[in-house]
Amino acid sequence: MSEILARLEGVSRIYQKGKEKVEVLHELNLEIPKGDFIAIMGPSGSGKTTLLNLLGGLDKPTAGTVTVGGAELSAMSNSQLSHWRSTNVGFIFQFYNLLPVLTALRNVELPLLLTDFNSKERVKRASIALDIVGLADRAKHYPRELSGGQEQRVAIARAIVSDPSLLLCDEPTGDLDRETADEILRLLQVLNREHGKTIVMVTHDAQAADYANRTLHCDKGTLEAKEAA
Amino acid sequence: MKYFRLIWKNAWRKKIRTSLTILSVFVAFLLFALLSAIGFAFRGGVDVADAERLIIIDKVSLINPLPMSYMNRVAATDGVESVTHASWFGGYYQEPRNQFGQFPVDPQSYFDMYPEFKMPAEQFEAFKRNRTGAVVGQELAKTYGWKVGDQIPIQATIWTKADGGRTWEFQLEGIFSTDDPRGSTALMLFQYDYFEEARAFAKGTVGWYILRVAKGADPIQVAKAIDLQFANSPNETETSTEAAFAQSFTKQFGNIALIVTLILGAVFFTLLLVSGNTMSQSVREKIPELAVLKTLGFGDRTVLGIVLSESILIMLLGGLLGLGTGWLFVQGLAKGMAAFLPGVYLSPAALAGGVAMMIGAGILAGIFPALKAMRLSIIEALARS
């Protein structure tokens, strides 16, 4: 049996919206084995992104526990979570979220600023990450000088540069055409299969979900397996 | 330092806005430099004052002369090491606008009293020998292009000569300088004996006395003893430290320090509003990016530091440029105004104060936007973007 990287036990997340309480996740249980590639699908507001935020230590559950790589995130303080995120998880967003004032290389270098590596080592590692995503020749380009697909590749390089075991992708192909989306998804597949990254990807796109090992359907705060890969 | 690139690039995200903010900071610190230097000139005497020198003036007014007969009595007072005197001449060179300080003094005792004034020994000896000789400070000699041996006619505005003439002729015997960059040498000294002999009135008097307190003596007690000695006489005295004397002299021009403080206060208040607004806008625009930084693992304090550093950087860029330009202006101003307003000087203390103000203003302008960035909720910010 595969080693479990992340585990959610009895997780509920309730948001207060004015006087109303909205339960986004309801007593959810989930185990994510190391090296898995999971796609999470579901309608808007079903709790997909909330689930991703909990796994990434960006949010805390109202009830239940979230454990990733042996660390219980739900018990950590904000500063502990910040430190944990910097080394254990990489985020990939729909709109890339690169800093427009920095070149591709410097965007990729950002997570390494939180480490003790010197400037030369940081640049070396960022260059390797860019090479992995096939953008070594675009290192000195600013985001405005790159296509959407290239921007997303830079974002992926930034997510993997500190070698986290878990990659969380929130609609990573939502802003891309089919062909470019397939390129990005193939790249994620390579990262999963060849580099051993555990990937959790939220998507609306069934074709994108096909690249994952398995797909979970999220609706009304609960999860169910949709189909096996 | 590893965040410097990020801070620098963020600061220049909106080039025009940042340039305009830096320009406003530049103007504020240029004004700061100029006003500090001018303020220094007005209180210059206070800053270079020697704590062991006391000044004796007439109790009623500085312009009332004191009898020459006081000299020996002051010298004989316990705790007094040496005494000299000076008087205000108040003349001008060639044109009324060429005004500077001229003082009839006793050469030997005056230069003993002010060892900070340095002059070649042969020039000093020549000055002592020549009754109509005079010495001038380096600043003044430079302003009017005077050389040793020049004849310098000074037009009197107060002291007419016994023969009715108002032109006093002097031979320039020496040029003195001072090692203290804060001290002015825009003054002319000439022989009291010549002044006493040639003037038409008020003979047997001097403007004020200067005394050096003996080592170990208490200047306050010495001052009290002197004033007590001349109490109930026609010329009661007021003895104070050189600094207090310089301060009361400066107050004749109004409260310069208060005026300078008020102007700078208004300038810096406006500066804080301008730069605070810039930083608030800057943080508002960067909310999604700050959320990304926090997502990547940048802690709350790191984000606070990055935003604050950006604010301080903008202040330092404009401020150092302003202070530097101000320093250059002050060099020119000091030369141009040496005779009219000596001692225009941008002191190291003012420069250090300026840098401290830049950092302080940077913190004040950036603290609220920085706190906002620090408290930013990642989820809300990402959802908004």
Coordinates of C-alpha atoms in Angstrom, one line a residue:
Chain A
M1 CA 0.0 0.0 0.0
S2 CA 1.3 3.5 -1.0
E3 CA 2.5 5.9 1.7
I4 CA -0.1 8.5 2.5
L5 CA 1.1 12.1 1.9
A6 CA -2.0 14.0 2.9
R7 CA -5.0 13.1 5.1
L8 CA -8.2 15.0 5.8
E9 CA -10.3 13.6 8.7
G10 CA -13.8 14.9 9.4
V11 CA -13.0 18.2 7.9
S12 CA -15.7 20.9 7.9
R13 CA -15.3 24.4 6.8
I14 CA -17.9 26.9 7.6
Y15 CA -17.7 30.6 6.5
Q16 CA -19.6 33.4 8.1
K17 CA -21.3 35.5 5.5
G18 CA -23.0 38.4 7.3
K19 CA -25.4 36.7 9.7
E20 CA -25.5 33.5 7.6
K21 CA -23.3 30.5 8.1
V22 CA -22.3 28.7 4.9
E23 CA -20.9 25.2 5.2
V24 CA -18.6 24.8 2.3
L25 CA -17.1 21.4 3.3
H26 CA -18.9 18.9 5.4
E27 CA -17.1 16.2 7.5
L28 CA -14.9 15.4 4.6
N29 CA -12.4 12.5 4.7
L30 CA -9.7 12.1 2.1
E31 CA -6.4 10.3 1.8
I32 CA -3.9 11.2 -0.8
P33 CA -1.1 8.7 -1.4
K34 CA 2.4 9.9 -2.2
G35 CA 2.9 10.3 -6.0
D36 CA -0.8 10.5 -6.8
F37 CA -2.3 12.8 -9.4
I38 CA -5.8 13.7 -8.4
A39 CA -8.2 15.8 -10.4
I40 CA -11.1 17.4 -8.4
M41 CA -14.1 18.4 -10.4
G42 CA -17.4 20.0 -9.4
P43 CA -19.6 22.9 -9.9
S44 CA -18.7 26.5 -8.8
G45 CA -19.0 26.9 -5.1
S46 CA -18.8 23.2 -4.4
G47 CA -15.8 23.6 -2.2
K48 CA -13.0 22.6 -4.6
T49 CA -10.8 25.6 -4.0
T50 CA -11.5 25.5 -0.3
L51 CA -10.2 21.9 -0.2
L52 CA -7.1 23.0 -2.1
N53 CA -6.6 25.9 0.4
L54 CA -6.8 23.5 3.3
L55 CA -4.3 21.2 1.8
G56 CA -2.0 24.1 1.1
G57 CA -2.2 25.5 4.6
L58 CA -3.8 28.7 3.4
D59 CA -6.9 28.1 5.4
K60 CA -7.8 26.1 8.5
P61 CA -10.8 23.8 9.0
T62 CA -13.6 24.7 11.3
A63 CA -13.6 21.1 12.4
G64 CA -11.4 18.1 11.7
T65 CA -7.7 17.7 11.0
V66 CA -5.5 18.2 7.9
T67 CA -2.2 16.4 7.9
V68 CA 0.3 16.7 5.1
G69 CA 3.7 15.0 5.2
G70 CA 3.2 14.2 8.8
A71 CA 2.6 17.8 9.8
E72 CA -0.8 18.6 11.3
L73 CA -1.6 21.9 9.5
S74 CA -4.8 22.5 11.4
A75 CA -2.7 22.9 14.6
M76 CA -0.1 25.3 13.2
S77 CA 0.1 29.0 13.8
N78 CA 0.1 31.4 10.8
S79 CA 3.9 31.9 10.9
Q80 CA 4.5 28.1 11.1
L81 CA 2.2 27.6 8.1
S82 CA 4.1 30.2 6.1
H83 CA 7.3 28.4 6.8
W84 CA 5.8 25.1 6.0
R85 CA 4.4 26.3 2.7
S86 CA 7.7 27.6 1.6
T87 CA 9.3 24.2 1.6
N88 CA 6.5 21.6 1.3
V89 CA 4.0 22.8 -1.3
G90 CA 3.9 24.5 -4.7
F91 CA 1.0 26.4 -6.0
I92 CA -0.1 26.9 -9.6
F93 CA -2.9 29.3 -10.3
Q94 CA -5.3 29.8 -13.2
F95 CA -4.0 33.3 -14.0
Y96 CA -0.3 32.4 -13.3
N97 CA 0.1 35.2 -10.7
L98 CA 3.6 36.1 -11.8
L99 CA 5.1 39.3 -10.5
P100 CA 5.1 41.6 -13.6
V101 CA 8.1 43.6 -12.4
L102 CA 10.4 40.6 -12.3
T103 CA 11.9 38.5 -15.1
A104 CA 11.0 34.8 -15.5
L105 CA 14.2 33.8 -13.7
R106 CA 13.6 36.2 -10.8
N107 CA 9.9 35.0 -10.5
V108 CA 11.1 31.5 -10.2
E109 CA 13.8 32.5 -7.7
L110 CA 11.2 34.0 -5.3
P111 CA 10.5 31.0 -3.1
L112 CA 14.3 30.5 -2.7
L113 CA 14.6 34.0 -1.2
L114 CA 13.2 32.3 1.9
T115 CA 16.0 29.8 2.1
D116 CA 19.6 30.2 3.1
F117 CA 21.0 29.7 -0.4
N118 CA 23.3 32.4 -1.7
S119 CA 22.5 34.4 -4.8
K120 CA 24.5 32.2 -7.1
E121 CA 22.9 29.0 -5.8
R122 CA 19.4 30.5 -6.1
V123 CA 20.0 31.5 -9.7
K124 CA 21.4 28.0 -10.5
R125 CA 18.3 26.3 -9.0
A126 CA 15.9 28.7 -10.7
S127 CA 17.6 28.1 -14.0
I128 CA 17.3 24.3 -13.6
A129 CA 13.6 24.7 -12.8
L130 CA 13.1 26.8 -15.9
D131 CA 15.0 24.2 -17.9
I132 CA 12.7 21.4 -16.6
V133 CA 9.6 23.4 -17.9
G134 CA 11.4 24.1 -21.2
L135 CA 11.9 27.8 -20.8
A136 CA 15.6 28.1 -20.2
D137 CA 15.9 30.5 -23.2
R138 CA 13.2 32.8 -21.7
A139 CA 14.9 33.4 -18.4
K140 CA 15.4 37.1 -18.9
H141 CA 11.9 37.8 -20.3
Y142 CA 9.3 39.6 -18.3
P143 CA 5.8 38.0 -18.0
R144 CA 4.4 40.6 -20.5
E145 CA 6.8 39.2 -23.1
L146 CA 5.6 35.7 -22.7
S147 CA 2.5 33.8 -24.0
G148 CA -0.1 32.5 -21.6
G149 CA 1.3 29.0 -21.9
Q150 CA 4.9 30.2 -21.2
E151 CA 3.7 32.2 -18.2
Q152 CA 2.0 29.1 -16.8
R153 CA 5.3 27.2 -17.4
V154 CA 7.2 29.8 -15.4
A155 CA 4.5 29.5 -12.7
I156 CA 5.1 25.7 -12.6
A157 CA 8.9 26.3 -12.4
R158 CA 8.3 28.6 -9.5
A159 CA 6.1 25.9 -7.8
I160 CA 8.8 23.2 -8.1
V161 CA 11.9 25.3 -7.5
S162 CA 12.1 24.5 -3.8
D163 CA 11.4 20.8 -4.6
P164 CA 8.1 20.4 -2.7
S165 CA 6.4 17.0 -2.5
L166 CA 3.0 18.4 -3.2
L167 CA 1.7 20.6 -6.1
L168 CA -1.7 22.2 -5.8
C169 CA -3.1 23.4 -9.1
D170 CA -6.2 25.6 -9.2
E171 CA -7.6 25.5 -12.8
P172 CA -4.1 25.5 -14.3
T173 CA -5.4 25.4 -17.8
G174 CA -8.5 27.5 -17.4
D175 CA -7.0 30.5 -19.2
L176 CA -5.3 28.6 -22.0
D177 CA -6.4 27.2 -25.4
R178 CA -6.7 23.4 -25.9
E179 CA -3.3 22.9 -27.4
T180 CA -1.5 24.9 -24.8
A181 CA -3.6 23.4 -22.1
D182 CA -2.5 19.9 -23.2
E183 CA 1.1 20.9 -23.2
I184 CA 0.8 22.1 -19.6
L185 CA -1.1 19.0 -18.5
R186 CA 1.6 16.8 -20.1
L187 CA 4.2 18.8 -18.2
L188 CA 2.3 18.1 -14.9
Q189 CA 2.1 14.5 -15.9
V190 CA 5.9 14.4 -16.3
L191 CA 6.4 16.1 -13.0
N192 CA 4.1 13.4 -11.4
R193 CA 5.6 10.4 -13.2
E194 CA 9.2 11.3 -13.5
H195 CA 9.8 13.6 -10.6
G196 CA 7.5 11.9 -8.1
K197 CA 5.4 15.0 -7.4
T198 CA 2.0 14.5 -5.8
I199 CA -0.5 16.7 -7.6
V200 CA -4.0 17.8 -6.7
M201 CA -5.6 19.7 -9.5
V202 CA -8.9 21.5 -9.4
T203 CA -10.5 21.8 -12.9
H204 CA -13.8 22.2 -14.7
D205 CA -12.3 20.6 -17.8
A206 CA -13.1 16.9 -18.1
Q207 CA -10.3 16.5 -20.7
A208 CA -7.8 18.0 -18.2
A209 CA -9.0 15.6 -15.6
D210 CA -8.2 12.7 -17.9
Y211 CA -4.5 13.4 -17.4
A212 CA -4.9 12.6 -13.7
N213 CA -4.7 9.2 -12.1
R214 CA -8.1 9.6 -10.6
T215 CA -10.9 12.1 -10.4
L216 CA -12.9 13.1 -7.4
H217 CA -16.2 14.9 -7.7
C218 CA -16.9 17.6 -5.2
D219 CA -20.4 18.7 -4.6
K220 CA -22.2 20.4 -1.6
G221 CA -19.1 20.0 0.5
T222 CA -18.6 16.2 0.0
L223 CA -16.3 14.2 -2.2
E224 CA -16.9 11.1 -4.2
A225 CA -14.8 9.1 -6.6
K226 CA -15.9 9.7 -10.2
E227 CA -13.9 7.3 -12.2
A228 CA -10.6 5.5 -12.1
A229 CA -7.9 6.6 -14.4
Chain B
M1 CA 19.7 42.5 1.0
K2 CA 18.3 39.5 -0.8
Y3 CA 14.9 41.2 -1.0
F4 CA 16.5 44.4 -2.4
R5 CA 15.8 43.6 -6.1
L6 CA 12.1 42.9 -5.3
I7 CA 11.8 46.1 -3.3
W8 CA 13.6 48.2 -6.0
K9 CA 11.5 46.8 -8.8
N10 CA 8.3 47.3 -6.9
A11 CA 9.2 50.9 -6.1
W12 CA 9.6 51.6 -9.8
R13 CA 6.5 49.8 -10.9
K14 CA 4.8 53.2 -11.7
K15 CA 7.8 55.2 -12.9
I16 CA 6.0 58.6 -13.2
R17 CA 4.3 58.3 -9.8
T18 CA 7.5 57.2 -8.1
S19 CA 9.5 60.0 -9.8
L20 CA 7.0 62.6 -8.7
T21 CA 7.0 61.3 -5.1
I22 CA 10.8 61.3 -5.2
L23 CA 10.7 64.9 -6.5
S24 CA 8.5 66.0 -3.7
V25 CA 10.9 64.4 -1.2
F26 CA 13.8 65.9 -3.0
V27 CA 12.3 69.4 -2.6
A28 CA 11.5 68.9 1.0
F29 CA 15.1 67.8 1.9
L30 CA 16.6 70.5 -0.3
L31 CA 14.7 73.0 1.8
F32 CA 15.7 71.2 4.9
A33 CA 19.4 71.5 3.9
L34 CA 19.2 75.2 3.0
L35 CA 17.1 76.2 6.1
S36 CA 19.4 74.2 8.4
A37 CA 22.5 75.9 7.0
I38 CA 20.9 79.3 7.3
G39 CA 19.6 78.5 10.8
F40 CA 23.1 77.4 11.6
A41 CA 24.5 80.8 10.5
F42 CA 22.0 82.6 12.8
R43 CA 22.9 80.5 15.8
G44 CA 26.5 79.9 14.7
G45 CA 27.9 81.7 17.6
V46 CA 26.0 79.5 19.9
D47 CA 27.4 76.3 18.4
V48 CA 31.0 77.4 18.4
A49 CA 30.7 79.0 21.9
D50 CA 33.4 78.1 24.4
A51 CA 32.0 77.2 27.8
E52 CA 34.9 78.7 29.6
R53 CA 34.5 82.1 28.0
L54 CA 32.1 84.6 29.6
I55 CA 30.8 87.8 28.0
I56 CA 30.1 91.0 30.1
I57 CA 27.7 93.5 28.6
D58 CA 25.8 96.5 30.0
K59 CA 22.7 95.2 31.9
V60 CA 20.4 97.6 30.1
S61 CA 21.4 97.0 26.5
L62 CA 24.2 95.5 24.4
I63 CA 24.6 98.8 22.7
N64 CA 25.4 100.7 25.9
P65 CA 29.2 100.8 26.2
L66 CA 31.1 99.8 29.4
P67 CA 33.9 101.9 31.0
M68 CA 37.4 100.8 30.2
S69 CA 38.1 101.1 33.9
Y70 CA 36.2 97.8 34.5
M71 CA 39.0 95.9 32.7
N72 CA 41.4 95.7 35.7
R73 CA 38.6 95.1 38.2
V74 CA 37.3 92.2 36.1
A75 CA 40.8 90.8 35.8
A76 CA 41.2 90.9 39.5
T77 CA 38.0 89.0 40.2
D78 CA 38.5 85.5 41.7
G79 CA 38.2 82.8 39.0
V80 CA 39.1 85.0 36.1
E81 CA 42.1 83.8 34.1
S82 CA 42.3 86.5 31.4
V83 CA 40.2 89.4 30.0
T84 CA 40.0 91.2 26.7
H85 CA 37.4 93.5 25.1
A86 CA 35.8 94.3 21.8
S87 CA 33.5 97.0 20.4
W88 CA 31.1 97.1 17.5
F89 CA 32.3 99.4 14.8
G90 CA 29.5 99.0 12.2
G91 CA 31.1 100.4 9.1
Y92 CA 31.0 99.3 5.5
Y93 CA 33.5 98.8 2.6
Q94 CA 32.9 101.0 -0.5
E95 CA 29.1 100.6 -0.6
P96 CA 26.6 100.3 2.2
R97 CA 25.7 96.8 1.1
N98 CA 29.2 95.6 1.9
Q99 CA 28.6 95.2 5.6
F100 CA 30.5 92.8 7.9
G101 CA 31.7 92.8 11.4
Q102 CA 34.5 95.1 12.3
F103 CA 35.9 95.2 15.9
P104 CA 38.5 97.3 17.5
V105 CA 40.4 95.0 19.9
D106 CA 43.6 94.7 21.9
P107 CA 45.5 92.3 19.5
Q108 CA 47.5 90.3 22.0
S109 CA 44.8 89.7 24.6
Y110 CA 42.1 89.2 21.9
F111 CA 44.0 86.5 20.0
D112 CA 45.0 84.9 23.3
M113 CA 41.3 84.7 24.1
Y114 CA 40.4 83.1 20.7
P115 CA 43.2 80.5 20.1
E116 CA 41.0 79.1 17.3
F117 CA 42.0 82.0 15.1
K118 CA 45.3 81.2 13.4
M119 CA 47.6 83.6 11.7
P120 CA 51.3 83.5 10.6
A121 CA 53.4 84.8 13.5
E122 CA 55.1 87.5 11.4
Q123 CA 51.7 88.9 10.3
F124 CA 50.5 89.0 13.8
E125 CA 53.7 90.9 14.9
A126 CA 53.2 93.4 12.1
F127 CA 49.6 93.9 13.2
K128 CA 50.6 94.6 16.8
R129 CA 53.3 97.1 15.6
N130 CA 51.1 99.1 13.2
R131 CA 48.5 101.3 15.0
T132 CA 46.4 101.6 11.9
G133 CA 46.9 98.0 11.0
A134 CA 44.1 95.5 10.6
V135 CA 43.6 91.8 10.1
V136 CA 40.8 90.1 8.4
G137 CA 39.5 86.5 8.3
Q138 CA 40.1 84.3 5.3
E139 CA 36.4 84.4 4.2
L140 CA 36.4 88.1 4.1
A141 CA 39.8 88.4 2.3
K142 CA 38.5 86.0 -0.3
T143 CA 35.2 87.8 -0.8
Y144 CA 36.9 91.2 -1.5
G145 CA 40.1 89.9 -3.0
W146 CA 42.3 91.5 -0.3
K147 CA 45.9 90.7 0.1
V148 CA 48.4 91.6 2.9
G149 CA 49.6 95.2 2.3
D150 CA 46.3 96.4 0.9
Q151 CA 44.9 99.7 2.1
I152 CA 41.3 99.2 3.2
P153 CA 39.0 102.3 3.7
I154 CA 36.0 101.6 5.9
Q155 CA 33.1 104.1 6.0
A156 CA 31.8 104.6 9.6
T157 CA 28.1 104.7 10.2
I158 CA 28.5 105.3 14.0
W159 CA 32.0 106.3 14.8
T160 CA 33.0 109.6 13.2
K161 CA 36.5 110.7 13.8
A162 CA 37.5 113.6 16.0
D163 CA 38.3 115.6 12.9
G164 CA 34.8 115.0 11.5
G165 CA 35.9 112.4 8.9
R166 CA 33.9 109.2 8.5
T167 CA 36.6 107.3 6.5
W168 CA 38.9 105.1 8.5
E169 CA 41.9 103.8 6.6
F170 CA 43.6 100.6 7.5
Q171 CA 46.6 98.6 6.3
L172 CA 46.0 94.9 6.0
E173 CA 48.7 93.3 8.0
G174 CA 47.4 89.7 8.2
I175 CA 44.8 87.2 7.3
F176 CA 43.6 84.7 9.9
S177 CA 41.7 81.4 9.6
T178 CA 40.0 78.9 11.8
D179 CA 40.3 75.1 11.9
D180 CA 36.7 74.8 13.1
P181 CA 34.5 74.4 9.9
R182 CA 31.6 75.9 11.9
G183 CA 33.4 79.1 12.9
S184 CA 33.1 82.1 10.7
T185 CA 36.1 84.3 9.8
A186 CA 34.1 87.0 8.0
L187 CA 35.3 89.7 10.3
M188 CA 37.9 92.5 10.6
L189 CA 39.9 93.3 13.6
F190 CA 41.9 96.5 14.2
Q191 CA 43.8 98.2 17.0
Y192 CA 41.6 99.6 19.8
D193 CA 44.3 102.2 20.6
Y194 CA 43.9 103.8 17.1
F195 CA 40.1 103.7 17.5
E196 CA 40.2 105.2 21.0
E197 CA 42.5 108.0 19.9
A198 CA 40.7 108.9 16.7
R199 CA 37.0 108.6 17.6
A200 CA 35.0 111.7 18.4
F201 CA 33.0 110.5 21.4
A202 CA 32.5 107.8 24.0
K203 CA 36.2 107.7 24.8
G204 CA 37.3 105.5 27.6
T205 CA 34.7 102.8 26.9
V206 CA 34.5 99.4 25.2
G207 CA 31.5 97.5 23.8
W208 CA 31.9 94.4 25.9
Y209 CA 34.4 92.3 27.8
I210 CA 35.3 88.7 27.2
L211 CA 36.9 86.7 30.0
R212 CA 38.3 83.2 30.4
V213 CA 37.4 81.4 33.5
A214 CA 40.3 79.9 35.4
K215 CA 40.5 76.1 35.4
G216 CA 38.4 74.6 38.2
A217 CA 36.4 77.8 38.8
D218 CA 32.6 77.7 38.4
P219 CA 31.6 80.0 35.5
I220 CA 28.2 80.7 37.1
Q221 CA 29.8 81.8 40.4
V222 CA 32.4 84.0 38.5
A223 CA 29.6 85.7 36.5
K224 CA 27.6 86.4 39.7
A225 CA 30.7 87.8 41.4
I226 CA 31.4 90.2 38.5
D227 CA 27.8 91.4 38.3
L228 CA 27.7 91.9 42.0
Q229 CA 30.8 94.0 41.8
F230 CA 29.2 96.5 39.5
A231 CA 25.7 96.4 41.0
N232 CA 24.3 99.9 41.8
S233 CA 26.9 101.5 39.5
P234 CA 26.0 103.7 36.5
N235 CA 26.9 100.7 34.3
E236 CA 25.6 97.6 35.8
T237 CA 26.7 94.5 34.0
E238 CA 25.2 91.2 32.9
T239 CA 27.6 88.4 32.6
S240 CA 26.7 85.3 30.6
T241 CA 28.3 82.4 28.8
E242 CA 29.3 83.0 25.3
A243 CA 26.5 80.7 24.1
A244 CA 23.9 82.7 26.0
F245 CA 25.3 85.9 24.6
A246 CA 25.2 84.6 21.1
Q247 CA 21.7 83.4 21.6
S248 CA 20.5 86.8 22.8
F249 CA 22.3 88.4 19.9
T250 CA 20.5 86.0 17.5
K251 CA 17.1 86.9 19.0
Q252 CA 17.5 90.4 17.7
F253 CA 16.6 88.9 14.3
G254 CA 13.5 87.2 15.6
N255 CA 13.1 83.6 16.6
I256 CA 14.9 82.1 13.6
A257 CA 14.8 78.5 15.0
L258 CA 11.0 78.7 15.4
I259 CA 10.5 80.1 11.9
V260 CA 12.7 77.3 10.5
T261 CA 10.9 74.7 12.5
L262 CA 7.5 75.9 11.4
I263 CA 8.4 76.0 7.7
L264 CA 10.0 72.5 7.9
G265 CA 7.0 71.2 9.9
A266 CA 4.6 72.3 7.2
V267 CA 6.8 70.9 4.4
F268 CA 7.2 67.5 6.1
F269 CA 3.6 67.3 7.0
T270 CA 2.7 67.7 3.3
L271 CA 5.4 65.3 2.4
L272 CA 3.9 62.6 4.7
L273 CA 0.5 63.1 3.1
V274 CA 1.9 62.8 -0.4
S275 CA 4.1 59.8 0.2
G276 CA 1.6 58.1 2.5
N277 CA -0.9 58.3 -0.3
T278 CA 1.6 56.9 -2.8
M279 CA 2.3 54.0 -0.6
S280 CA -1.4 53.3 0.0
Q281 CA -2.0 53.3 -3.7
S282 CA 1.0 51.1 -4.3
V283 CA -0.1 48.5 -1.8
R284 CA -3.7 48.5 -3.1
E285 CA -2.4 47.8 -6.6
K286 CA -0.2 45.0 -5.4
I287 CA -2.7 43.1 -3.2
P288 CA -2.9 40.1 -5.5
E289 CA 0.9 39.9 -5.7
L290 CA 1.3 40.3 -2.0
A291 CA -1.2 37.5 -1.6
V292 CA 1.0 35.4 -3.9
L293 CA 4.1 36.2 -1.9
K294 CA 2.3 35.1 1.3
T295 CA 1.1 31.9 -0.5
L296 CA 4.7 31.1 -1.4
G297 CA 5.6 31.3 2.2
F298 CA 6.6 34.9 2.8
G299 CA 5.7 35.5 6.5
D300 CA 3.6 38.5 7.7
R301 CA 6.6 40.3 9.1
T302 CA 8.6 39.8 5.9
V303 CA 5.8 41.3 3.9
L304 CA 5.6 44.2 6.4
G305 CA 9.3 44.7 6.0
I306 CA 9.2 44.6 2.2
V307 CA 6.5 47.3 2.1
L308 CA 8.1 49.5 4.7
S309 CA 11.5 49.2 3.0
E310 CA 9.9 50.4 -0.2
S311 CA 8.6 53.4 1.5
I312 CA 12.0 54.1 3.2
L313 CA 13.8 53.5 -0.1
I314 CA 11.7 56.2 -1.9
M315 CA 12.4 58.6 1.0
L316 CA 16.1 57.9 0.9
L317 CA 16.3 58.3 -2.9
G318 CA 14.7 61.7 -2.8
G319 CA 16.1 62.7 0.5
L320 CA 19.7 62.0 -0.2
L321 CA 19.4 63.6 -3.6
G322 CA 17.9 66.7 -1.9
L323 CA 20.4 66.8 0.9
G324 CA 23.3 66.3 -1.6
T325 CA 22.0 69.1 -3.9
G326 CA 21.4 71.2 -0.8
W327 CA 24.9 70.6 0.4
L328 CA 26.2 71.8 -3.0
F329 CA 24.0 74.9 -2.8
V330 CA 25.2 75.7 0.7
Q331 CA 28.8 75.7 -0.5
G332 CA 27.9 78.4 -3.0
L333 CA 25.7 80.2 -0.6
A334 CA 28.3 80.2 2.1
K335 CA 30.8 81.9 -0.3
G336 CA 28.3 84.3 -1.7
M337 CA 26.9 85.4 1.7
A338 CA 30.2 85.2 3.7
A339 CA 30.3 88.9 4.4
F340 CA 26.6 89.5 4.9
L341 CA 25.7 86.3 6.7
P342 CA 28.8 84.4 7.8
G343 CA 28.7 80.8 9.1
V344 CA 26.2 79.4 6.6
Y345 CA 27.1 75.7 7.1
L346 CA 25.5 72.3 6.7
S347 CA 26.8 70.5 9.8
P348 CA 27.3 66.8 10.1
A349 CA 24.7 66.8 12.8
A350 CA 22.2 68.3 10.4
L351 CA 23.1 65.8 7.7
A352 CA 22.7 62.9 10.2
G353 CA 19.4 64.4 11.4
G354 CA 18.3 64.6 7.7
V355 CA 19.0 60.9 7.1
A356 CA 17.2 60.0 10.4
M357 CA 14.2 62.1 9.2
M358 CA 14.2 60.2 5.9
I359 CA 14.0 56.9 7.6
G360 CA 11.4 58.2 10.1
A361 CA 9.3 59.7 7.3
G362 CA 9.6 56.5 5.4
I363 CA 8.3 54.5 8.3
L364 CA 5.5 56.9 9.0
A365 CA 4.4 57.1 5.4
G366 CA 4.6 53.3 5.0
I367 CA 3.5 51.9 8.3
F368 CA -0.3 51.8 7.6
P369 CA -0.1 50.4 4.1
A370 CA 2.5 47.9 5.4
L371 CA 0.2 46.8 8.3
K372 CA -2.6 46.4 5.7
A373 CA -0.3 44.2 3.6
M374 CA 0.8 42.2 6.7
R375 CA -2.8 41.5 7.7
L376 CA -3.9 40.6 4.2
S377 CA -6.0 37.5 4.0
I378 CA -4.5 35.3 1.3
I379 CA -7.8 33.7 0.4
E380 CA -9.8 36.9 0.2
A381 CA -7.0 38.6 -1.9
L382 CA -6.7 35.7 -4.3
A383 CA -10.4 35.4 -4.6
R384 CA -10.6 39.1 -5.5
S385 CA -7.9 38.8 -8.1

